[in-house]
GROMACS .gro file of C-alpha atoms in nm:
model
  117
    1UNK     CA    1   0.000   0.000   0.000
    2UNK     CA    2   0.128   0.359  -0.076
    3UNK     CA    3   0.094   0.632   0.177
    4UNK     CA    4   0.039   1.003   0.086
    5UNK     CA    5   0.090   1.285   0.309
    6UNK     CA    6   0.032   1.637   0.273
    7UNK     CA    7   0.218   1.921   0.389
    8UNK     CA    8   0.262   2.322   0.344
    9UNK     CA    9  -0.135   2.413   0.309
   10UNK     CA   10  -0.213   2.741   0.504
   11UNK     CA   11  -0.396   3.111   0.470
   12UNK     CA   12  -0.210   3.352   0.202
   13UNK     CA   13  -0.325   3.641   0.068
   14UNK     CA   14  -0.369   3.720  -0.287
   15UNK     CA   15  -0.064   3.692  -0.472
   16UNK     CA   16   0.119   3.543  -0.250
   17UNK     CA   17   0.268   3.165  -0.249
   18UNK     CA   18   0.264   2.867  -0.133
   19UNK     CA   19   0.459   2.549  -0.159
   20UNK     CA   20   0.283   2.185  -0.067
   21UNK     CA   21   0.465   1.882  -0.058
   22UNK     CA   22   0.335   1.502  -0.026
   23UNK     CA   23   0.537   1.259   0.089
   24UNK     CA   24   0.474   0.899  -0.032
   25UNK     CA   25   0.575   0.596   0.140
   26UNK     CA   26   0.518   0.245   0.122
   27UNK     CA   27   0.516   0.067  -0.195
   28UNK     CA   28   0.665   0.324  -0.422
   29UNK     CA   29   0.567   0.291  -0.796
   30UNK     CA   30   0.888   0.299  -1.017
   31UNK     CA   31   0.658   0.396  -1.307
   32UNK     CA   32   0.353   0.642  -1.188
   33UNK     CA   33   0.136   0.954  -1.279
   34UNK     CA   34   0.133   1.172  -0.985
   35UNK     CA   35   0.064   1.531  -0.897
   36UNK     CA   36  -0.232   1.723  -0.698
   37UNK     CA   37  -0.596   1.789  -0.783
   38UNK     CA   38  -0.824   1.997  -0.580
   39UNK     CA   39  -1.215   2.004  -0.444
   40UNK     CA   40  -1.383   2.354  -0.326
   41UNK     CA   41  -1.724   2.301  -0.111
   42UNK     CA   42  -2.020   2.220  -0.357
   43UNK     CA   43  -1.784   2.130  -0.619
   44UNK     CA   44  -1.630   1.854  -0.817
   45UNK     CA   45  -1.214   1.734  -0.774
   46UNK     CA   46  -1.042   1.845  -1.066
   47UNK     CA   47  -0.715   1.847  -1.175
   48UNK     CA   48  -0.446   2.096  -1.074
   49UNK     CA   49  -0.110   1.919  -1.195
   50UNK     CA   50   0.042   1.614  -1.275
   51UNK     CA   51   0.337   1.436  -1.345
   52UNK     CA   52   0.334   1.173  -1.666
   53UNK     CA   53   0.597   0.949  -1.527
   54UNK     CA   54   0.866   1.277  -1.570
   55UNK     CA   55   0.920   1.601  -1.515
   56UNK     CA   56   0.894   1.712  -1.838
   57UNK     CA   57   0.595   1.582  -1.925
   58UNK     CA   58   0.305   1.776  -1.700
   59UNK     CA   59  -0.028   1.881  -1.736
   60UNK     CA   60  -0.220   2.174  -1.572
   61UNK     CA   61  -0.558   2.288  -1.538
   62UNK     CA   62  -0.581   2.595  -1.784
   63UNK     CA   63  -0.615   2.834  -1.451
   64UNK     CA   64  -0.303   2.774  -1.317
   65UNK     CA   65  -0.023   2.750  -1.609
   66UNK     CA   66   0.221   2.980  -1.559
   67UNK     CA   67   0.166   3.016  -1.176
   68UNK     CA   68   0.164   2.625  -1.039
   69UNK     CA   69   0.486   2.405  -1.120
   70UNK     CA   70   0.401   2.027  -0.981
   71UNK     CA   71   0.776   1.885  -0.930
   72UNK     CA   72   0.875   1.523  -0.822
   73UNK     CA   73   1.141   1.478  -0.645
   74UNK     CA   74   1.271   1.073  -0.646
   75UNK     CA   75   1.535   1.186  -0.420
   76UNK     CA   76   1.341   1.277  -0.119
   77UNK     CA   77   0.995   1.094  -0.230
   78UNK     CA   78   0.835   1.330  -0.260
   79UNK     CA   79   0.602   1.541  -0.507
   80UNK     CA   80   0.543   1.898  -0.455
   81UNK     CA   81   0.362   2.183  -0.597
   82UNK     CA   82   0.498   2.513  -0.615
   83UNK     CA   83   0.189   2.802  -0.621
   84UNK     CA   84   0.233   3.183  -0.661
   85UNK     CA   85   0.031   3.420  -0.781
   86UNK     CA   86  -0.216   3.316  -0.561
   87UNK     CA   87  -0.604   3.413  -0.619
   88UNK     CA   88  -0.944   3.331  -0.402
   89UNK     CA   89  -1.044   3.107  -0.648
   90UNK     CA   90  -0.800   2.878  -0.603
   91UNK     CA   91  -0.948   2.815  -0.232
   92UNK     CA   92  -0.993   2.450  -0.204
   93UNK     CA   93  -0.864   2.139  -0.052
   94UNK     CA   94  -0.532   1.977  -0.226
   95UNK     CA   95  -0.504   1.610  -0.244
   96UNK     CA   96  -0.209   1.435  -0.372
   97UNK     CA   97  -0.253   1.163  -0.610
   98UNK     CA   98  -0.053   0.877  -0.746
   99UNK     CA   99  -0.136   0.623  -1.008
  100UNK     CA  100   0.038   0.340  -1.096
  101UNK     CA  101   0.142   0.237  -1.465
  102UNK     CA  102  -0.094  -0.023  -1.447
  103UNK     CA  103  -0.369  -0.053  -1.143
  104UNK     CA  104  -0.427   0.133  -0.836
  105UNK     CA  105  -0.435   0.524  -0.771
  106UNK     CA  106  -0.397   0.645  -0.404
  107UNK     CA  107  -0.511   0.977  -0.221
  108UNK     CA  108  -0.371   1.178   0.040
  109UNK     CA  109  -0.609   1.330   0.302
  110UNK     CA  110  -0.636   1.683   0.172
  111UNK     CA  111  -0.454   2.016   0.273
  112UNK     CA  112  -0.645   2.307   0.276
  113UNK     CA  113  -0.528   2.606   0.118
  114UNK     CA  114  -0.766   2.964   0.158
  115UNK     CA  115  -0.686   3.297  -0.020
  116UNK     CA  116  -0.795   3.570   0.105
  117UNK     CA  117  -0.705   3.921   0.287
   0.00000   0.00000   0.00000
């Protein structure tokens, strides 16, 4: 079983930044997609940013290119995801995710991140 947990969540005002980092532990995929998505109240999970198995292949959600960078990091096992430019919208709760190659995904339990002044 893998084990996700979430760090780095907090209150920033906007345009500030924030860096989250999940650390994963247990069985460790070698081959993966991993990153974060996000879930305000009253609305559906959706993607923020993932990593295709590399660092240089990610995908974003269209409202954050150019301000999130999601970043894994074998070393330390660890992915992380780098926000600035911070705006109220992008209130939610951030889960890390990781899915295998081939089979099961795993969740973290959330880290909440607010916006606001």
């Amino acid at each position: 079983q893998v084990q996700l947990v979430e760090s780095g969540g907090g209150l920033v005002q906007p345009g500030g930044s924030l860096r989250l980092s999940c650390a994963i532990s247990g069985d460790i995929p070698d081959r993966y997609t991993m990153g974060w998505f996000r879930q305000a109240p009253g609305m559906q999970r959706e993607l923020v940013g993932l990593v295709l198995g590399s660092n240089t292949n990610t995908r974003y959600h269209d409202s954050v290119k150019g301000r999130f960078t999601v970043f894994r990091d074998e070393a330390k096992n660890t992915v992380d995801l780098q926000m600035n430019a911070l705006k109220p919208e992008d209130t939610a709760k951030y889960y890390c995710y990781v899915q295998r190659l081939v089979g099961a995904s795993y969740w973290g339990e959330g880290t909440q991140v607010t916006v606001s002044s």
